[in-house]
Amino acid sequence: MFSYYPHTKRLRNHGIRKRWEDKISEDMGKFEIRNWRRQTLDRKQWRQLINKHTQYQPVSLDVTTVVQQLKQQAQIRRQAMATKVSCICRKVTEVISRNVDGTYTCPVCNKMFKAQGITNHVKSSSKLWCQQNNIK
């Protein structure tokens, strides 16, 4: 019961929130549980029933790979959404090249900023440049 469900997505707002009793009765219908009092007496059979459609995956101990995978998925999702809308919105840090020391230089006033600082600065000070480079 406490395992991963791969290939499933979190549901958005779909209708009215169900009560606990309704959720339990729906789950019992999905798992084809007829008489749960009798079936819980045999522990092995009960575990097979409730874990029927689950897949076990080991927990990843390497956090950096998990974070990288999530970032790649987010980037792919953003690109897919941009193609649907037919407007590719880019980040400021993708357009401006990074300096050797990890800072970015403003294309208008030539001041040096870190990543978050350059984003806020460019969006507030040089709106024309943002429009030309399709940055929102």
JSON list of C-alpha atoms in Angstrom, two decimals:
[
{"chain": "A", "resi": 1, "resn": "MET", "atom": "CA", "xyz": [0.00, 0.00, 0.00]},
{"chain": "A", "resi": 2, "resn": "PHE", "atom": "CA", "xyz": [2.89, 2.36, 0.76]},
{"chain": "A", "resi": 3, "resn": "SER", "atom": "CA", "xyz": [4.62, 2.19, -2.59]},
{"chain": "A", "resi": 4, "resn": "TYR", "atom": "CA", "xyz": [5.10, 4.40, -5.60]},
{"chain": "A", "resi": 5, "resn": "TYR", "atom": "CA", "xyz": [2.54, 4.77, -8.34]},
{"chain": "A", "resi": 6, "resn": "PRO", "atom": "CA", "xyz": [4.63, 5.49, -11.43]},
{"chain": "A", "resi": 7, "resn": "HIS", "atom": "CA", "xyz": [3.05, 7.02, -14.53]},
{"chain": "A", "resi": 8, "resn": "THR", "atom": "CA", "xyz": [0.29, 8.74, -12.56]},
{"chain": "A", "resi": 9, "resn": "LYS", "atom": "CA", "xyz": [-0.25, 12.45, -12.18]},
{"chain": "A", "resi": 10, "resn": "ARG", "atom": "CA", "xyz": [-1.72, 14.41, -9.35]},
{"chain": "A", "resi": 11, "resn": "LEU", "atom": "CA", "xyz": [-5.30, 15.34, -10.03]},
{"chain": "A", "resi": 12, "resn": "ARG", "atom": "CA", "xyz": [-6.29, 18.97, -10.35]},
{"chain": "A", "resi": 13, "resn": "ASN", "atom": "CA", "xyz": [-9.61, 20.25, -8.99]},
{"chain": "A", "resi": 14, "resn": "HIS", "atom": "CA", "xyz": [-12.12, 17.67, -10.17]},
{"chain": "A", "resi": 15, "resn": "GLY", "atom": "CA", "xyz": [-15.54, 18.18, -8.71]},
{"chain": "A", "resi": 16, "resn": "ILE", "atom": "CA", "xyz": [-16.66, 17.97, -5.13]},
{"chain": "A", "resi": 17, "resn": "ARG", "atom": "CA", "xyz": [-14.35, 16.63, -2.47]},
{"chain": "A", "resi": 18, "resn": "LYS", "atom": "CA", "xyz": [-15.48, 13.16, -1.41]},
{"chain": "A", "resi": 19, "resn": "ARG", "atom": "CA", "xyz": [-16.12, 12.08, 2.14]},
{"chain": "A", "resi": 20, "resn": "TRP", "atom": "CA", "xyz": [-13.95, 9.45, 3.79]},
{"chain": "A", "resi": 21, "resn": "GLU", "atom": "CA", "xyz": [-16.70, 6.81, 3.60]},
{"chain": "A", "resi": 22, "resn": "ASP", "atom": "CA", "xyz": [-17.17, 7.41, -0.12]},
{"chain": "A", "resi": 23, "resn": "LYS", "atom": "CA", "xyz": [-13.45, 7.05, -0.78]},
{"chain": "A", "resi": 24, "resn": "ILE", "atom": "CA", "xyz": [-13.28, 3.80, 1.16]},
{"chain": "A", "resi": 25, "resn": "SER", "atom": "CA", "xyz": [-16.29, 2.31, -0.61]},
{"chain": "A", "resi": 26, "resn": "GLU", "atom": "CA", "xyz": [-14.86, 3.35, -4.00]},
{"chain": "A", "resi": 27, "resn": "ASP", "atom": "CA", "xyz": [-11.49, 1.77, -3.18]},
{"chain": "A", "resi": 28, "resn": "MET", "atom": "CA", "xyz": [-13.18, -1.43, -2.02]},
{"chain": "A", "resi": 29, "resn": "GLY", "atom": "CA", "xyz": [-15.00, -1.56, -5.35]},
{"chain": "A", "resi": 30, "resn": "LYS", "atom": "CA", "xyz": [-11.76, -1.05, -7.30]},
{"chain": "A", "resi": 31, "resn": "PHE", "atom": "CA", "xyz": [-9.92, -3.78, -5.41]},
{"chain": "A", "resi": 32, "resn": "GLU", "atom": "CA", "xyz": [-12.91, -6.14, -5.64]},
{"chain": "A", "resi": 33, "resn": "ILE", "atom": "CA", "xyz": [-13.17, -6.51, -1.87]},
{"chain": "A", "resi": 34, "resn": "ARG", "atom": "CA", "xyz": [-16.48, -8.15, -1.04]},
{"chain": "A", "resi": 35, "resn": "ASN", "atom": "CA", "xyz": [-16.29, -8.99, 2.65]},
{"chain": "A", "resi": 36, "resn": "TRP", "atom": "CA", "xyz": [-13.34, -7.20, 4.21]},
{"chain": "A", "resi": 37, "resn": "ARG", "atom": "CA", "xyz": [-13.83, -8.64, 7.69]},
{"chain": "A", "resi": 38, "resn": "ARG", "atom": "CA", "xyz": [-13.39, -12.18, 6.41]},
{"chain": "A", "resi": 39, "resn": "GLN", "atom": "CA", "xyz": [-10.57, -11.28, 4.02]},
{"chain": "A", "resi": 40, "resn": "THR", "atom": "CA", "xyz": [-8.50, -9.47, 6.66]},
{"chain": "A", "resi": 41, "resn": "LEU", "atom": "CA", "xyz": [-8.28, -12.65, 8.73]},
{"chain": "A", "resi": 42, "resn": "ASP", "atom": "CA", "xyz": [-5.86, -14.12, 6.19]},
{"chain": "A", "resi": 43, "resn": "ARG", "atom": "CA", "xyz": [-3.02, -11.63, 6.24]},
{"chain": "A", "resi": 44, "resn": "LYS", "atom": "CA", "xyz": [-1.22, -12.81, 3.07]},
{"chain": "A", "resi": 45, "resn": "GLN", "atom": "CA", "xyz": [-4.37, -12.74, 1.00]},
{"chain": "A", "resi": 46, "resn": "TRP", "atom": "CA", "xyz": [-5.27, -9.28, 2.36]},
{"chain": "A", "resi": 47, "resn": "ARG", "atom": "CA", "xyz": [-1.85, -7.88, 1.43]},
{"chain": "A", "resi": 48, "resn": "GLN", "atom": "CA", "xyz": [-2.18, -9.31, -2.07]},
{"chain": "A", "resi": 49, "resn": "LEU", "atom": "CA", "xyz": [-5.59, -7.69, -2.43]},
{"chain": "A", "resi": 50, "resn": "ILE", "atom": "CA", "xyz": [-4.58, -4.20, -1.37]},
{"chain": "A", "resi": 51, "resn": "ASN", "atom": "CA", "xyz": [-1.27, -4.27, -3.27]},
{"chain": "A", "resi": 52, "resn": "LYS", "atom": "CA", "xyz": [-2.76, -5.61, -6.49]},
{"chain": "A", "resi": 53, "resn": "HIS", "atom": "CA", "xyz": [-2.00, -2.68, -8.82]},
{"chain": "A", "resi": 54, "resn": "THR", "atom": "CA", "xyz": [1.12, -1.30, -7.14]},
{"chain": "A", "resi": 55, "resn": "GLN", "atom": "CA", "xyz": [4.72, -1.38, -8.29]},
{"chain": "A", "resi": 56, "resn": "TYR", "atom": "CA", "xyz": [7.61, -1.28, -5.87]},
{"chain": "A", "resi": 57, "resn": "GLN", "atom": "CA", "xyz": [10.56, 0.97, -6.63]},
{"chain": "A", "resi": 58, "resn": "PRO", "atom": "CA", "xyz": [13.55, 1.51, -4.40]},
{"chain": "A", "resi": 59, "resn": "VAL", "atom": "CA", "xyz": [13.91, 4.94, -2.85]},
{"chain": "A", "resi": 60, "resn": "SER", "atom": "CA", "xyz": [16.68, 6.93, -4.51]},
{"chain": "A", "resi": 61, "resn": "LEU", "atom": "CA", "xyz": [19.35, 7.91, -2.01]},
{"chain": "A", "resi": 62, "resn": "ASP", "atom": "CA", "xyz": [21.12, 10.20, -4.47]},
{"chain": "A", "resi": 63, "resn": "VAL", "atom": "CA", "xyz": [19.24, 13.47, -4.12]},
{"chain": "A", "resi": 64, "resn": "THR", "atom": "CA", "xyz": [21.19, 15.27, -6.84]},
{"chain": "A", "resi": 65, "resn": "THR", "atom": "CA", "xyz": [20.01, 12.89, -9.57]},
{"chain": "A", "resi": 66, "resn": "VAL", "atom": "CA", "xyz": [16.42, 13.21, -8.40]},
{"chain": "A", "resi": 67, "resn": "VAL", "atom": "CA", "xyz": [16.64, 17.00, -8.49]},
{"chain": "A", "resi": 68, "resn": "GLN", "atom": "CA", "xyz": [18.22, 16.94, -11.95]},
{"chain": "A", "resi": 69, "resn": "GLN", "atom": "CA", "xyz": [15.49, 14.64, -13.25]},
{"chain": "A", "resi": 70, "resn": "LEU", "atom": "CA", "xyz": [12.79, 16.91, -11.85]},
{"chain": "A", "resi": 71, "resn": "LYS", "atom": "CA", "xyz": [14.43, 19.96, -13.43]},
{"chain": "A", "resi": 72, "resn": "GLN", "atom": "CA", "xyz": [14.63, 18.20, -16.79]},
{"chain": "A", "resi": 73, "resn": "GLN", "atom": "CA", "xyz": [10.98, 17.19, -16.56]},
{"chain": "A", "resi": 74, "resn": "ALA", "atom": "CA", "xyz": [10.03, 20.79, -15.73]},
{"chain": "A", "resi": 75, "resn": "GLN", "atom": "CA", "xyz": [12.04, 22.08, -18.68]},
{"chain": "A", "resi": 76, "resn": "ILE", "atom": "CA", "xyz": [10.38, 19.60, -21.04]},
{"chain": "A", "resi": 77, "resn": "ARG", "atom": "CA", "xyz": [6.99, 20.55, -19.64]},
{"chain": "A", "resi": 78, "resn": "ARG", "atom": "CA", "xyz": [7.68, 24.26, -20.15]},
{"chain": "A", "resi": 79, "resn": "GLN", "atom": "CA", "xyz": [8.75, 23.66, -23.75]},
{"chain": "A", "resi": 80, "resn": "ALA", "atom": "CA", "xyz": [5.65, 21.59, -24.44]},
{"chain": "A", "resi": 81, "resn": "MET", "atom": "CA", "xyz": [3.42, 24.29, -22.98]},
{"chain": "A", "resi": 82, "resn": "ALA", "atom": "CA", "xyz": [5.24, 26.95, -25.00]},
{"chain": "A", "resi": 83, "resn": "THR", "atom": "CA", "xyz": [4.68, 25.07, -28.24]},
{"chain": "A", "resi": 84, "resn": "LYS", "atom": "CA", "xyz": [0.99, 24.73, -27.43]},
{"chain": "A", "resi": 85, "resn": "VAL", "atom": "CA", "xyz": [0.71, 28.46, -26.84]},
{"chain": "A", "resi": 86, "resn": "SER", "atom": "CA", "xyz": [3.13, 29.13, -29.74]},
{"chain": "A", "resi": 87, "resn": "CYS", "atom": "CA", "xyz": [5.12, 31.58, -27.63]},
{"chain": "A", "resi": 88, "resn": "ILE", "atom": "CA", "xyz": [8.49, 30.55, -26.28]},
{"chain": "A", "resi": 89, "resn": "CYS", "atom": "CA", "xyz": [9.09, 32.52, -23.10]},
{"chain": "A", "resi": 90, "resn": "ARG", "atom": "CA", "xyz": [12.71, 32.49, -22.06]},
{"chain": "A", "resi": 91, "resn": "LYS", "atom": "CA", "xyz": [14.49, 33.31, -18.85]},
{"chain": "A", "resi": 92, "resn": "VAL", "atom": "CA", "xyz": [16.83, 36.26, -18.56]},
{"chain": "A", "resi": 93, "resn": "THR", "atom": "CA", "xyz": [19.70, 33.99, -17.53]},
{"chain": "A", "resi": 94, "resn": "GLU", "atom": "CA", "xyz": [19.23, 31.89, -20.68]},
{"chain": "A", "resi": 95, "resn": "VAL", "atom": "CA", "xyz": [19.63, 34.92, -22.95]},
{"chain": "A", "resi": 96, "resn": "ILE", "atom": "CA", "xyz": [22.53, 36.64, -21.18]},
{"chain": "A", "resi": 97, "resn": "SER", "atom": "CA", "xyz": [25.83, 34.77, -21.02]},
{"chain": "A", "resi": 98, "resn": "ARG", "atom": "CA", "xyz": [27.40, 34.15, -17.62]},
{"chain": "A", "resi": 99, "resn": "ASN", "atom": "CA", "xyz": [30.72, 35.73, -16.67]},
{"chain": "A", "resi": 100, "resn": "VAL", "atom": "CA", "xyz": [33.69, 33.71, -15.38]},
{"chain": "A", "resi": 101, "resn": "ASP", "atom": "CA", "xyz": [32.93, 34.57, -11.75]},
{"chain": "A", "resi": 102, "resn": "GLY", "atom": "CA", "xyz": [29.29, 33.41, -12.06]},
{"chain": "A", "resi": 103, "resn": "THR", "atom": "CA", "xyz": [27.74, 36.84, -12.42]},
{"chain": "A", "resi": 104, "resn": "TYR", "atom": "CA", "xyz": [25.70, 38.33, -15.25]},
{"chain": "A", "resi": 105, "resn": "THR", "atom": "CA", "xyz": [26.13, 41.73, -16.90]},
{"chain": "A", "resi": 106, "resn": "CYS", "atom": "CA", "xyz": [23.11, 43.89, -17.71]},
{"chain": "A", "resi": 107, "resn": "PRO", "atom": "CA", "xyz": [22.93, 44.46, -21.49]},
{"chain": "A", "resi": 108, "resn": "VAL", "atom": "CA", "xyz": [21.67, 48.04, -21.05]},
{"chain": "A", "resi": 109, "resn": "CYS", "atom": "CA", "xyz": [23.65, 49.58, -18.17]},
{"chain": "A", "resi": 110, "resn": "ASN", "atom": "CA", "xyz": [26.58, 47.06, -17.92]},
{"chain": "A", "resi": 111, "resn": "LYS", "atom": "CA", "xyz": [26.18, 46.51, -14.16]},
{"chain": "A", "resi": 112, "resn": "MET", "atom": "CA", "xyz": [27.07, 43.08, -12.74]},
{"chain": "A", "resi": 113, "resn": "PHE", "atom": "CA", "xyz": [24.51, 40.98, -10.86]},
{"chain": "A", "resi": 114, "resn": "LYS", "atom": "CA", "xyz": [23.92, 37.47, -9.57]},
{"chain": "A", "resi": 115, "resn": "ALA", "atom": "CA", "xyz": [21.23, 35.38, -11.27]},
{"chain": "A", "resi": 116, "resn": "GLN", "atom": "CA", "xyz": [18.26, 36.55, -9.21]},
{"chain": "A", "resi": 117, "resn": "GLY", "atom": "CA", "xyz": [19.46, 40.15, -9.21]},
{"chain": "A", "resi": 118, "resn": "ILE", "atom": "CA", "xyz": [19.87, 40.32, -12.98]},
{"chain": "A", "resi": 119, "resn": "THR", "atom": "CA", "xyz": [16.39, 38.91, -13.51]},
{"chain": "A", "resi": 120, "resn": "ASN", "atom": "CA", "xyz": [14.72, 41.50, -11.30]},
{"chain": "A", "resi": 121, "resn": "HIS", "atom": "CA", "xyz": [16.92, 44.33, -12.62]},
{"chain": "A", "resi": 122, "resn": "VAL", "atom": "CA", "xyz": [16.35, 43.62, -16.32]},
{"chain": "A", "resi": 123, "resn": "LYS", "atom": "CA", "xyz": [12.62, 43.12, -15.92]},
{"chain": "A", "resi": 124, "resn": "SER", "atom": "CA", "xyz": [12.25, 46.44, -14.12]},
{"chain": "A", "resi": 125, "resn": "SER", "atom": "CA", "xyz": [14.75, 48.66, -15.92]},
{"chain": "A", "resi": 126, "resn": "SER", "atom": "CA", "xyz": [14.89, 47.52, -19.55]},
{"chain": "A", "resi": 127, "resn": "LYS", "atom": "CA", "xyz": [11.41, 46.43, -20.59]},
{"chain": "A", "resi": 128, "resn": "LEU", "atom": "CA", "xyz": [12.08, 47.12, -24.27]},
{"chain": "A", "resi": 129, "resn": "TRP", "atom": "CA", "xyz": [15.02, 44.68, -24.24]},
{"chain": "A", "resi": 130, "resn": "CYS", "atom": "CA", "xyz": [12.77, 42.05, -22.59]},
{"chain": "A", "resi": 131, "resn": "GLN", "atom": "CA", "xyz": [10.16, 42.46, -25.32]},
{"chain": "A", "resi": 132, "resn": "GLN", "atom": "CA", "xyz": [12.79, 42.15, -28.06]},
{"chain": "A", "resi": 133, "resn": "ASN", "atom": "CA", "xyz": [14.15, 38.92, -26.55]},
{"chain": "A", "resi": 134, "resn": "ASN", "atom": "CA", "xyz": [10.69, 37.50, -25.75]},
{"chain": "A", "resi": 135, "resn": "ILE", "atom": "CA", "xyz": [11.13, 37.48, -21.97]},
{"chain": "A", "resi": 136, "resn": "LYS", "atom": "CA", "xyz": [8.11, 37.71, -19.70]}
]
